[in-house]
PDB file of C-alpha atoms and ligand atoms in Angstrom:
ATOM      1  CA  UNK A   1       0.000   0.000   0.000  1.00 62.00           C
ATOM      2  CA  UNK A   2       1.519   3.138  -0.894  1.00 81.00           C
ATOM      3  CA  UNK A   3      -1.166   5.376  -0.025  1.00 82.00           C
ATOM      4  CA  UNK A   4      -4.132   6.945  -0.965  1.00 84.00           C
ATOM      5  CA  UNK A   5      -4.408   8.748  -3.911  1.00 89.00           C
ATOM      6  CA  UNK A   6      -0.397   9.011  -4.648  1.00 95.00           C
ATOM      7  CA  UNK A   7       1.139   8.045  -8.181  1.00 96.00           C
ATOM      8  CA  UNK A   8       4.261   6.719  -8.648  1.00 97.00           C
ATOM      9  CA  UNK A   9       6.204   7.546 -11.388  1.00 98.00           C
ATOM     10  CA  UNK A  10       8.597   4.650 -12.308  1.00 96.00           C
ATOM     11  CA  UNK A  11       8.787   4.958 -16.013  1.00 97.00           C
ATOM     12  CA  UNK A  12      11.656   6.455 -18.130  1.00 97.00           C
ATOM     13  CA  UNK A  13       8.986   8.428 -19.939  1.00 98.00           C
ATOM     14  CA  UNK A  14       7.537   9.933 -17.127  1.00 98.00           C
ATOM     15  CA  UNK A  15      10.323  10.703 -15.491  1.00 98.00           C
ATOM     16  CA  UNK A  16      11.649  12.306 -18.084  1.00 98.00           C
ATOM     17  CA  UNK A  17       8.152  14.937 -18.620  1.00 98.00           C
ATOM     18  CA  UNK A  18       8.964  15.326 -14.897  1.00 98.00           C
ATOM     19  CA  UNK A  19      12.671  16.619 -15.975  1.00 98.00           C
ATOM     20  CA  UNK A  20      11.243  18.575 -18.319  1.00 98.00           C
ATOM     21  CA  UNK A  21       8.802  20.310 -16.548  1.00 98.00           C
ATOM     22  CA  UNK A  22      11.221  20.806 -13.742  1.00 98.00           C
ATOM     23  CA  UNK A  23      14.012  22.582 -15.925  1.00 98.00           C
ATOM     24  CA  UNK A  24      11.616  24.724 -17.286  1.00 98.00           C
ATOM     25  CA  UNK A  25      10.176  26.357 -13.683  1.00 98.00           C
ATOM     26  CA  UNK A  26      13.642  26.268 -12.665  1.00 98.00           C
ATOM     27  CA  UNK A  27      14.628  28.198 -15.993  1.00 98.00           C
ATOM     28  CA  UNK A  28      11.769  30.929 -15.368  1.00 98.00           C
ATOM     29  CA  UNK A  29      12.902  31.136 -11.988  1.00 98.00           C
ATOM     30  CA  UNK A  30      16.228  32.070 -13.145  1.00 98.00           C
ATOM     31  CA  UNK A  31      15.382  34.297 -15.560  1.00 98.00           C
ATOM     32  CA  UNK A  32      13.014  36.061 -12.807  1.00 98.00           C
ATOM     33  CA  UNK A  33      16.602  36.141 -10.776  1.00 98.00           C
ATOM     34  CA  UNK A  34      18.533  37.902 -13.378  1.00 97.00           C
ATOM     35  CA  UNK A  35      16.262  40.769 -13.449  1.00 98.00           C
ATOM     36  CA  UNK A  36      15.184  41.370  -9.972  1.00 98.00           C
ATOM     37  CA  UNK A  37      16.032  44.850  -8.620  1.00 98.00           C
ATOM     38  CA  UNK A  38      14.900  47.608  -6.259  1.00 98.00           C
ATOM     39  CA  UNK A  39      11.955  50.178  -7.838  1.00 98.00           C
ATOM     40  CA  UNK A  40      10.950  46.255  -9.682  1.00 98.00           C
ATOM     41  CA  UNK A  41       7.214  45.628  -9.519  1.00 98.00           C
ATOM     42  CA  UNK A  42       5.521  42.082  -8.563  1.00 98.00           C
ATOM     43  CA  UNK A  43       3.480  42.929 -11.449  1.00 98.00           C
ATOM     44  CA  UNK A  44       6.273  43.263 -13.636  1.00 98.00           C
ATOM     45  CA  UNK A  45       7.971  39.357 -12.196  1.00 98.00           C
ATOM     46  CA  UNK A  46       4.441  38.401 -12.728  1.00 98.00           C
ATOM     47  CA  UNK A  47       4.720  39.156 -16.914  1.00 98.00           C
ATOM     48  CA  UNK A  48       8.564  37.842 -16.751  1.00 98.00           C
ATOM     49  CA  UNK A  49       6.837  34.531 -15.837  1.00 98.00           C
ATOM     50  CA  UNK A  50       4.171  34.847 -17.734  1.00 98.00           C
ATOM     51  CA  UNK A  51       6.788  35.884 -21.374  1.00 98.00           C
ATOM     52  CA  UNK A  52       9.236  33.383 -20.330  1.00 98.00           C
ATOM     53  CA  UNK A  53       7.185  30.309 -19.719  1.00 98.00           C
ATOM     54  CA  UNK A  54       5.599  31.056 -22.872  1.00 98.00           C
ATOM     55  CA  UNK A  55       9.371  30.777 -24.487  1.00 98.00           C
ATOM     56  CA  UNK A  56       9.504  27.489 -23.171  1.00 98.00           C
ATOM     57  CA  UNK A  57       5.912  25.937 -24.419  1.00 98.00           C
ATOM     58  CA  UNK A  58       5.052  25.957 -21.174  1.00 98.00           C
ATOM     59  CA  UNK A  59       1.596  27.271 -19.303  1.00 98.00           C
ATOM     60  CA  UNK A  60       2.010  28.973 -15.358  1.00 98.00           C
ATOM     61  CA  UNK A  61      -0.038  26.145 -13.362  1.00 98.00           C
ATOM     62  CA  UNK A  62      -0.737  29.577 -10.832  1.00 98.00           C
ATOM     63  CA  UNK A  63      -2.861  31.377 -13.394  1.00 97.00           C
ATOM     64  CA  UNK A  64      -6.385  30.548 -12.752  1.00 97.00           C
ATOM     65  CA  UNK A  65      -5.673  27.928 -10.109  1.00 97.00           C
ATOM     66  CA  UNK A  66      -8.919  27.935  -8.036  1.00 96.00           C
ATOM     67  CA  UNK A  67      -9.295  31.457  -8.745  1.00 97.00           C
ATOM     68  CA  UNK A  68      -5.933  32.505  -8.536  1.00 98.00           C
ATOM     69  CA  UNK A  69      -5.659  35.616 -10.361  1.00 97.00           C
ATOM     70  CA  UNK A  70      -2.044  35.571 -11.479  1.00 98.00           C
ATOM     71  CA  UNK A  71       1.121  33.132 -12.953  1.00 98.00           C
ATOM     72  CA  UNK A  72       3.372  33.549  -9.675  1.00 98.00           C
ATOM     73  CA  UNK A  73       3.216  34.083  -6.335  1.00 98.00           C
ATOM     74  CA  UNK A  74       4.735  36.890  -4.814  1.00 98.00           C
ATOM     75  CA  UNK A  75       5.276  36.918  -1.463  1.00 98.00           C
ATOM     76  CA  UNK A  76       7.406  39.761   0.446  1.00 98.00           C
ATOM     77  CA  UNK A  77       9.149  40.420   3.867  1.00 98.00           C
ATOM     78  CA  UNK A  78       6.841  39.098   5.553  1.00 98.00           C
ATOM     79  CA  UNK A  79       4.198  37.437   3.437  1.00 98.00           C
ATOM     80  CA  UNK A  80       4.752  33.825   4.171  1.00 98.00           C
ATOM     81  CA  UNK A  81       2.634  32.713   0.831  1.00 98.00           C
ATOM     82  CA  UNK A  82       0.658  33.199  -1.673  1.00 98.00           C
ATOM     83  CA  UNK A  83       1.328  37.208  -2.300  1.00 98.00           C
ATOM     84  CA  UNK A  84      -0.398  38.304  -5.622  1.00 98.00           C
ATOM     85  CA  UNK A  85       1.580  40.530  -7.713  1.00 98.00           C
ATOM     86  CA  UNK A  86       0.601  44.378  -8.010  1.00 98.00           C
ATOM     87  CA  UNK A  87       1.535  47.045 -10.021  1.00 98.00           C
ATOM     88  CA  UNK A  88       1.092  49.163  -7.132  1.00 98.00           C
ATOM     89  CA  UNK A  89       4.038  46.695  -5.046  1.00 98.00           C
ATOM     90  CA  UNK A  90       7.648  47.981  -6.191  1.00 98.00           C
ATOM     91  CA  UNK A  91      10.621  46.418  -4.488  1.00 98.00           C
ATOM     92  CA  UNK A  92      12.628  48.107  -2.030  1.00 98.00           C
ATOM     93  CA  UNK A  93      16.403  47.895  -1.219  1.00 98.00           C
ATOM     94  CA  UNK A  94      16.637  45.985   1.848  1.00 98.00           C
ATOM     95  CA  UNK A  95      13.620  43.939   0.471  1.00 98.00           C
ATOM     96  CA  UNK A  96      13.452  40.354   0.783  1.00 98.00           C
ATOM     97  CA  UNK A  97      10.972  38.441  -1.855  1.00 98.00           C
ATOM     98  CA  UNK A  98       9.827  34.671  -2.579  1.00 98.00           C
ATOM     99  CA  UNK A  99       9.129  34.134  -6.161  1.00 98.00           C
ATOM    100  CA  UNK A 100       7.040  30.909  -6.531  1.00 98.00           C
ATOM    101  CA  UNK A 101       7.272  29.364 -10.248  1.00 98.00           C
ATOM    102  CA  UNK A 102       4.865  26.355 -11.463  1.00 98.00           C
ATOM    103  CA  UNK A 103       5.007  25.532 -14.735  1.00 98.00           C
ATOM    104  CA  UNK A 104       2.750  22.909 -16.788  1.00 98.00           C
ATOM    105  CA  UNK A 105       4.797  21.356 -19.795  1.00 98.00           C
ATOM    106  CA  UNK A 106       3.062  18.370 -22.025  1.00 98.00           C
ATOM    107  CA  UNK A 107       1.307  17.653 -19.119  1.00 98.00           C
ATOM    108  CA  UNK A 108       3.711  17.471 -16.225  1.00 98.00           C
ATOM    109  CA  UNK A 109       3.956  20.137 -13.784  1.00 98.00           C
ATOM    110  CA  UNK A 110       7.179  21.552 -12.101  1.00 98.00           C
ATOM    111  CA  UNK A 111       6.980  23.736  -8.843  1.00 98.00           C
ATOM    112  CA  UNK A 112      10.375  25.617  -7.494  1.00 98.00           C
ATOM    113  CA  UNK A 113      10.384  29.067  -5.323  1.00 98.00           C
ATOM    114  CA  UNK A 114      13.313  30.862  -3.796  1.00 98.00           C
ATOM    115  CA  UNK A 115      13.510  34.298  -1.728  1.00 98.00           C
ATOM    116  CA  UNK A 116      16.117  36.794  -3.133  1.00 98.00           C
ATOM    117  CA  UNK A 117      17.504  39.770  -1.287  1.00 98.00           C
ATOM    118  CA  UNK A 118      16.971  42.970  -2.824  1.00 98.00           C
ATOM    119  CA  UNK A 119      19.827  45.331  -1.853  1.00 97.00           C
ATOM    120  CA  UNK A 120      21.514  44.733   1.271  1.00 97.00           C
ATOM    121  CA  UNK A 121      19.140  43.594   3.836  1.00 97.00           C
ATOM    122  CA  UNK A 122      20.120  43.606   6.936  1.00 97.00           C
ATOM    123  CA  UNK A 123      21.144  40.450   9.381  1.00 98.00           C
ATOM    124  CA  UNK A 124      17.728  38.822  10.834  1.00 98.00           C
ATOM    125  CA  UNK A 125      16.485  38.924   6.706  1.00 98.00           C
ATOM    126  CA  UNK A 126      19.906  37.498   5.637  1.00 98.00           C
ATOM    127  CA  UNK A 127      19.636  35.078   8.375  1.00 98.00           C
ATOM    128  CA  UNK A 128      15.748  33.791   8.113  1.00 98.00           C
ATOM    129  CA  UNK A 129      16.319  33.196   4.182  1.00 98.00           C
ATOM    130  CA  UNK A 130      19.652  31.886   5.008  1.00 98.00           C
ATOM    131  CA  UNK A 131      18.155  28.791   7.502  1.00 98.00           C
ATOM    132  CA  UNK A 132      15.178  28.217   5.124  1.00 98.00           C
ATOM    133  CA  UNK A 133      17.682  27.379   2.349  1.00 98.00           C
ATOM    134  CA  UNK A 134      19.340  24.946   4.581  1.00 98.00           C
ATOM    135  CA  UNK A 135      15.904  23.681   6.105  1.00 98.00           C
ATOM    136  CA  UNK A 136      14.395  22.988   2.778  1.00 98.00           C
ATOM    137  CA  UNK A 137      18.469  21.361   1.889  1.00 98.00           C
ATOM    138  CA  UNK A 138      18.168  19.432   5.131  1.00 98.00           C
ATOM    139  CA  UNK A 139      14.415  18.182   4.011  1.00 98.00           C
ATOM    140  CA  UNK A 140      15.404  16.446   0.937  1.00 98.00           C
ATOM    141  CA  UNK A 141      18.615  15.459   2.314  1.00 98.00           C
ATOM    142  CA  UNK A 142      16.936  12.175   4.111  1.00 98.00           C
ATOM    143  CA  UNK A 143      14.308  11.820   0.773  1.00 98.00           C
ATOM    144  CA  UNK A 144      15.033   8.099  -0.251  1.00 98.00           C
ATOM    145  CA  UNK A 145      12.835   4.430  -0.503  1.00 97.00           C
ATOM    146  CA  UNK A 146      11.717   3.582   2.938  1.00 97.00           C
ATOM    147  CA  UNK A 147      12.133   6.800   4.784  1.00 98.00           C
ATOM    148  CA  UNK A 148       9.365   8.085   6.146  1.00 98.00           C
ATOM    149  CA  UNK A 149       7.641  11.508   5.926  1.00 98.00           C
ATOM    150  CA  UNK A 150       8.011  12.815   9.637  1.00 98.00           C
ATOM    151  CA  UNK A 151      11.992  12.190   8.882  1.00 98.00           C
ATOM    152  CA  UNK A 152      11.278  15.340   6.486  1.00 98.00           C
ATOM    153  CA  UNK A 153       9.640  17.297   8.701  1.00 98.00           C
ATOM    154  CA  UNK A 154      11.665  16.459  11.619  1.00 98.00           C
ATOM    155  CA  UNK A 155      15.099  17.087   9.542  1.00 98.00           C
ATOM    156  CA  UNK A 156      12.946  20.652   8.448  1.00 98.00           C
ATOM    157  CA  UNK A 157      12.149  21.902  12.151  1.00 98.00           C
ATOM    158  CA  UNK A 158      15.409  20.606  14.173  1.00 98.00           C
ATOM    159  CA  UNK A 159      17.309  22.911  11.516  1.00 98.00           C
ATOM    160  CA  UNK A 160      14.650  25.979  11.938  1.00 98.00           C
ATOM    161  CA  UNK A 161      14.869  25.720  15.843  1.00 98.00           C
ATOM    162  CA  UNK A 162      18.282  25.530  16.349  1.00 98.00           C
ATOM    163  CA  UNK A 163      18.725  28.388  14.223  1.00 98.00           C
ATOM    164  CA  UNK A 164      15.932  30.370  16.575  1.00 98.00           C
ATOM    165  CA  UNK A 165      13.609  30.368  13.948  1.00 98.00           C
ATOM    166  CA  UNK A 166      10.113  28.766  13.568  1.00 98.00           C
ATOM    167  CA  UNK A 167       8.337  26.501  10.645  1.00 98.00           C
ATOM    168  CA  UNK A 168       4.784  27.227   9.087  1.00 98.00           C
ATOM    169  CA  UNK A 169       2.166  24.646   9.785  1.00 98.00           C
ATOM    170  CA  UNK A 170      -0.575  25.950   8.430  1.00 98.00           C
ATOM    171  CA  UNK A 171       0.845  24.899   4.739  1.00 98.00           C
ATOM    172  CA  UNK A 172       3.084  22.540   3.090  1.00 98.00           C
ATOM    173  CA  UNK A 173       4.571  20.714   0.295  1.00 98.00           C
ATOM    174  CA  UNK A 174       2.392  18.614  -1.931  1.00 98.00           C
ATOM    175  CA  UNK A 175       2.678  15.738  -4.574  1.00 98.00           C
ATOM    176  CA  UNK A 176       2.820  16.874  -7.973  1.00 98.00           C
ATOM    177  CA  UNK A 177       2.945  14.794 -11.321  1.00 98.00           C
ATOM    178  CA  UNK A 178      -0.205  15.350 -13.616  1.00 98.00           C
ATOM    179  CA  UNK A 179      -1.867  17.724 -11.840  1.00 97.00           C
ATOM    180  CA  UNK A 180       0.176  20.564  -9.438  1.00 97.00           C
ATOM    181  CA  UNK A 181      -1.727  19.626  -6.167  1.00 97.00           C
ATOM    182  CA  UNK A 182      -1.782  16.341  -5.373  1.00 97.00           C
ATOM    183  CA  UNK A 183      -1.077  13.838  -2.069  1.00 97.00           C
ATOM    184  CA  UNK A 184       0.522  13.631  -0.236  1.00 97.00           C
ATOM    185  CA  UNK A 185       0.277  16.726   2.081  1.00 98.00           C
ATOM    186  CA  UNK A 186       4.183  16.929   3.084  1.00 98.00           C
ATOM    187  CA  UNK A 187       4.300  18.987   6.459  1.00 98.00           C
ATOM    188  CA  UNK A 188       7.561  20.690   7.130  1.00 98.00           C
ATOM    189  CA  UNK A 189       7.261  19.590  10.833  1.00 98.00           C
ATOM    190  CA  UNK A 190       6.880  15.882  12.332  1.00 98.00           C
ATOM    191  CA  UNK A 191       8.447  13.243  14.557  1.00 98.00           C
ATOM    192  CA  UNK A 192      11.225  10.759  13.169  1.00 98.00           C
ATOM    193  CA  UNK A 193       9.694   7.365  11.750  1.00 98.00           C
ATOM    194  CA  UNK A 194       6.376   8.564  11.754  1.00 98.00           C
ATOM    195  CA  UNK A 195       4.096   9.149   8.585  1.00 97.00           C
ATOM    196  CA  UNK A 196       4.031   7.585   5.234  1.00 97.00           C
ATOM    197  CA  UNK A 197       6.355   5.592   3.316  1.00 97.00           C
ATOM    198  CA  UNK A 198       8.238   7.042   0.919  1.00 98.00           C
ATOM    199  CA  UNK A 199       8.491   4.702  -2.407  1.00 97.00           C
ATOM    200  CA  UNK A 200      10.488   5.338  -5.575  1.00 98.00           C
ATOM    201  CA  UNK A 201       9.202   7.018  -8.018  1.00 98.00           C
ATOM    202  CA  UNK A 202       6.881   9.361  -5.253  1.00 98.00           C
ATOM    203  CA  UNK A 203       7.338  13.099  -6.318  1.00 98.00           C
ATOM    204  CA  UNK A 204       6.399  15.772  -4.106  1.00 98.00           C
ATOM    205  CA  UNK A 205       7.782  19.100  -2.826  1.00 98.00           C
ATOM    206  CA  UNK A 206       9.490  20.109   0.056  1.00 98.00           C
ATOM    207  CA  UNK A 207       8.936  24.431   0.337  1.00 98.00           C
ATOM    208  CA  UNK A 208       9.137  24.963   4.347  1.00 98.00           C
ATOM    209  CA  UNK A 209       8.440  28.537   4.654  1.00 98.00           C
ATOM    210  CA  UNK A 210      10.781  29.763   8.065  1.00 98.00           C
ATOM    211  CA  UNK A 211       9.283  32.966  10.343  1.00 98.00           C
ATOM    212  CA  UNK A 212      11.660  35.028  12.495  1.00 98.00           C
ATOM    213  CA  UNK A 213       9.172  34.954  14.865  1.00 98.00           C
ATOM    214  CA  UNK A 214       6.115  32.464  15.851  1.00 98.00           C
ATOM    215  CA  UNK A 215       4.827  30.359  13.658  1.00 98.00           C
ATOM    216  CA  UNK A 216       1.397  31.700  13.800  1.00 98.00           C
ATOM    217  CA  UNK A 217       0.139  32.828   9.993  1.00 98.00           C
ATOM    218  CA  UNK A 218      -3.019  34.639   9.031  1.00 98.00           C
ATOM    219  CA  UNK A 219      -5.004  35.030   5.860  1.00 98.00           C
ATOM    220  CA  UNK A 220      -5.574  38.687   4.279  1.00 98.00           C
ATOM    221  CA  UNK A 221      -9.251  39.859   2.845  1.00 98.00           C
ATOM    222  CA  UNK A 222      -7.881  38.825  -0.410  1.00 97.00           C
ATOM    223  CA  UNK A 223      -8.672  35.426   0.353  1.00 97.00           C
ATOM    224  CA  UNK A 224      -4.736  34.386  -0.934  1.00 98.00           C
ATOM    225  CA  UNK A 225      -2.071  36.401   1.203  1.00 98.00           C
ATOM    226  CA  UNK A 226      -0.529  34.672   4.050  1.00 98.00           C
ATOM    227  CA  UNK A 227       1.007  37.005   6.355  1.00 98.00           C
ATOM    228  CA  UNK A 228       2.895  36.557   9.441  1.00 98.00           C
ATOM    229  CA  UNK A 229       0.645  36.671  12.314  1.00 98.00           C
ATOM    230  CA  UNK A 230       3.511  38.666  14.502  1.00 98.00           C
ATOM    231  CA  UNK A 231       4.497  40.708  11.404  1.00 98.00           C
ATOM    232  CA  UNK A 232       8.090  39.282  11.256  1.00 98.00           C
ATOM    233  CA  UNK A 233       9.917  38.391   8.181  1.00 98.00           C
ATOM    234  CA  UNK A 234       9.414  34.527   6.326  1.00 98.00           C
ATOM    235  CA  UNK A 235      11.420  33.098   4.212  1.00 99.00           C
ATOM    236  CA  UNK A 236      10.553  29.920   2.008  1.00 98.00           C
ATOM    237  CA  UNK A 237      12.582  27.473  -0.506  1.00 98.00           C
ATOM    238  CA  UNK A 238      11.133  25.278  -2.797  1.00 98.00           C
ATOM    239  CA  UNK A 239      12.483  21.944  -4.852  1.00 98.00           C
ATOM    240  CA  UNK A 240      10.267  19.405  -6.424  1.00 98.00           C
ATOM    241  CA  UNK A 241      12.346  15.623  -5.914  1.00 98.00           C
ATOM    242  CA  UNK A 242      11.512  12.675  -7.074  1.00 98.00           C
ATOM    243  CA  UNK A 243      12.154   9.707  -4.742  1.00 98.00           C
ATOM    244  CA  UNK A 244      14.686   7.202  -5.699  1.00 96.00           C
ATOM    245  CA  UNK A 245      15.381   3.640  -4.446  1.00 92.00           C
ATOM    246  CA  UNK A 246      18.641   4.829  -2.744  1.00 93.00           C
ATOM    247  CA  UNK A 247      17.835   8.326  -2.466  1.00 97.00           C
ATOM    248  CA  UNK A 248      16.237  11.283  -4.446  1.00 98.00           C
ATOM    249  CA  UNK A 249      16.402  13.106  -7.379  1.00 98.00           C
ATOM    250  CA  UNK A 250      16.172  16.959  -7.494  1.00 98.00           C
ATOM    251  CA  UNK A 251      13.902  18.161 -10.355  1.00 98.00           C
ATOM    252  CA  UNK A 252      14.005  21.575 -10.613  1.00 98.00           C
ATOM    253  CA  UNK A 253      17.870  22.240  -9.568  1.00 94.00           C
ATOM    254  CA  UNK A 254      18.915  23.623 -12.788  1.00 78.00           C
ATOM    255  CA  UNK A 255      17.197  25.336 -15.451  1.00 71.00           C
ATOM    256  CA  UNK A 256      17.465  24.971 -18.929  1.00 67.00           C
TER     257      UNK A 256
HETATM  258 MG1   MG B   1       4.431  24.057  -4.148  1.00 74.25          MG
END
């Protein structure tokens, strides 16, 4: 029994629409990267993403998503999640900004995010994207056939505490394949041994978003924006992996 609702994907083919699909978010995030600056719009990241995954045959999996009015998340200081892009929403120096790419190609979907520093932040923003680069590192590290999920979310929090920092609850990773959402829900907290099974060819993503402060989140009037419920900064990383019999796979390391 692998679980309810999860797919594996064993096959060469597959596996290799996964790759695709994986390059190409990782390639839009990239190209996002290249061109962020200070006095840069979310609305304007929003059409990079929207041109460049275009250039690559590709569709944003964002756009429409239950309503979701835009191709990227854009999520700043300290919106955790889910931040829609505005014109009105420039980028300062000192900024610090997730930029969440899913992209749909032939049928696969690929999901990556990563925060950037605009300018020179100073040391608690350096440091809370710092750890949740290391925490979402230190989540796929133990990914391989027969660990279990709490060993992700355990590996995720130890790293987040010990650095003084806290992990999101609220949300988490999520399997992807054929569709972007899919099980199994992949919580970026947990207790060693505990939780499903991982199997080869399981592909999910592991995106702990990291607070400065409490882990407590809240929901804006927009229905989407996840905010901080102290107001401190969040940081959040993002890989999609692919399970392996002796360990994992990254998906979306490199663009193409
Ligand atoms: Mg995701």
């Amino acid at each position: 029994m692998v679980g309810v609702g999860i797919t594996l994907f064993n096959s060469p083919r597959e596996q290799a629409a996964l790759r695709r699909a994986g390059r190409a978010a990782a390639g839009t995030l990239a190209h996002v990267s290249a061109r962020l600056a200070a006095g840069v719009t979310t609305a304007e990241i929003d059409r990079w993403v929207r041109e460049d995954t275009a250039r690559r045959r590709g569709t944003p999996s964002q756009l429409g998503y239950q309503g979701f009015p835009a191709a990227v998340c854009t999520s700043r200081n300290h919106v955790v999640c889910h931040g829609i892009p505005r014109r009105d929403e420039a980028l300062a120096p000192g900024d610090i900004v997730n930029v969440d790419v899913t992209t749909c190609l032939d049928g696969f979907h690929g999901d990556t995010s990563a925060t950037f520093l605009v300018g020179d932040p100073g040391p608690e923003a350096r440091h809370v994207v710092d750890v949740a680069r290391r925490c979402r590192d230190a989540g796929i590290a133990v990914v391989r056939s027969g660990a279990r999920l709490g060993d992700v979310g355990a590996a995720v929090e130890a790293l987040a505490r010990r650095e003084g920092c806290s992990v999101v609850r609220d949300f988490g990773g999520h399997g992807i394949g054929r569709v972007m959402h899919a099980p199994p829900h992949v919580a970026h907290h947990g207790t060693r041994g505990t939780g499903l099974r991982l199997h080869a060819g399981m592909v999910f993503t592991i995106e702990p978003m990291v607070n400065l402060g409490g882990a407590e989140v809240r929901v804006l009037a927009d229905g989407w924006t996840v905010v901080t419920a102290d107001g401190s900064l969040s940081a959040q990383f993002e890989h999609t992996v692919l399970v392996t019999r002796d360990g994992y796979e990254v998906l979306t390391e490199r663009g193409e």
